[in-house]
XYZ file of N, CA and C in Angstrom:
138
model
N -25.054 -46.506 70.978
C -23.614 -45.290 71.167
C -23.079 -45.218 69.676
N -24.576 -45.720 68.909
C -23.882 -45.190 67.276
C -24.038 -44.822 66.448
N -25.276 -43.681 66.930
C -25.482 -43.051 66.512
C -24.892 -42.052 65.165
N -23.660 -41.152 65.607
C -22.869 -40.668 64.971
C -22.328 -41.325 64.314
N -22.173 -42.871 64.674
C -21.618 -43.667 63.494
C -22.155 -43.715 62.607
N -23.287 -44.425 62.683
C -24.589 -44.902 61.032
C -25.458 -43.591 61.105
N -24.563 -42.525 60.669
C -26.247 -42.394 60.567
C -27.181 -41.305 59.221
N -26.453 -42.856 58.249
C -27.484 -43.438 57.595
C -27.900 -44.913 57.498
N -28.312 -45.346 56.400
C -29.024 -46.465 56.588
C -27.217 -47.305 56.196
N -27.324 -48.634 57.841
C -25.798 -48.860 56.787
C -25.696 -49.427 55.056
N -24.164 -49.535 54.868
C -23.618 -50.020 53.781
C -25.126 -48.549 53.329
N -24.893 -48.594 51.865
C -26.064 -47.598 51.585
C -25.407 -48.298 49.585
N -27.084 -49.064 49.553
C -26.718 -50.093 48.257
C -25.527 -50.767 48.053
N -24.753 -49.293 47.100
C -23.594 -50.544 46.369
C -21.964 -49.135 47.489
N -21.949 -49.570 48.387
C -19.461 -49.593 48.806
C -20.945 -48.193 49.974
N -18.806 -47.852 50.506
C -19.260 -46.474 51.892
C -19.422 -45.514 51.358
N -19.091 -44.864 51.973
C -19.967 -43.046 50.825
C -18.189 -42.959 51.468
N -17.139 -43.023 52.036
C -15.985 -42.837 52.448
C -14.990 -43.414 51.603
N -15.556 -44.793 50.867
C -15.007 -45.095 50.047
C -15.507 -44.901 48.282
N -15.746 -44.167 48.577
C -16.767 -43.448 47.406
C -16.008 -42.312 46.697
N -15.119 -41.774 47.260
C -14.839 -40.938 47.330
C -13.040 -41.266 46.250
N -13.020 -42.441 47.080
C -11.442 -42.915 46.173
C -12.407 -43.282 44.863
N -13.790 -43.769 44.441
C -13.355 -44.554 43.656
C -14.036 -43.423 42.070
N -14.918 -42.943 42.989
C -14.555 -41.593 42.115
C -12.899 -40.918 41.833
N -12.230 -40.996 42.805
C -10.947 -40.393 42.439
C -9.915 -41.277 41.001
N -9.972 -43.235 41.287
C -9.331 -43.344 40.465
C -9.919 -43.342 39.323
N -11.554 -43.322 38.836
C -11.777 -43.311 37.674
C -11.316 -42.189 37.101
N -11.514 -40.420 37.903
C -11.637 -39.879 37.627
C -9.764 -39.827 36.639
N -9.500 -40.324 37.419
C -8.033 -40.476 36.601
C -7.402 -40.760 35.572
N -8.047 -42.562 35.834
C -8.593 -43.266 34.384
C -8.752 -42.415 32.912
N -10.251 -41.765 33.367
C -10.807 -41.334 32.116
C -9.898 -40.189 31.414
N -9.295 -39.589 32.118
C -8.442 -38.390 31.776
C -7.053 -39.814 31.033
N -6.824 -40.314 31.355
C -5.649 -41.310 30.448
C -6.041 -41.676 29.508
N -7.291 -42.578 29.633
C -7.936 -42.376 28.273
C -8.057 -41.550 27.605
N -8.487 -40.274 27.873
C -9.087 -39.079 27.365
C -7.513 -39.343 26.150
N -6.365 -38.865 27.185
C -5.818 -37.840 26.533
C -4.777 -39.667 25.166
N -5.032 -40.217 25.238
C -4.838 -41.451 24.656
C -5.328 -41.623 23.900
N -7.093 -41.003 23.748
C -7.649 -40.829 22.169
C -7.265 -40.036 21.791
N -7.099 -38.300 22.513
C -6.529 -36.908 21.595
C -5.241 -37.891 20.418
N -4.513 -38.358 21.205
C -3.041 -38.810 20.291
C -3.616 -39.307 19.754
N -4.784 -41.227 19.587
C -4.410 -41.813 18.420
C -5.031 -41.328 17.311
N -6.469 -39.892 17.441
C -6.306 -39.436 16.741
C -5.840 -38.185 15.954
N -5.416 -38.136 16.729
C -4.287 -36.496 15.834
C -2.826 -37.583 15.340
N -3.070 -39.422 15.638
C -2.427 -39.629 15.052
C -2.717 -40.442 13.224
N -3.208 -40.269 13.703
C -4.721 -40.890 13.023
C -4.865 -39.429 10.963
N -5.503 -38.576 12.858
C -5.687 -37.875 11.034
C -4.438 -37.299 10.153
């Protein structure tokens, strides 16, 4: 009775879809931070 629990193969290649959303959110936050830092550095150097 675990058909609804595991619609896809157990543990998709890397990580579960649930943790995927959290990882994407974290990655996007870090990416935005790095972009802001890069722009600030570029403006200072320029």
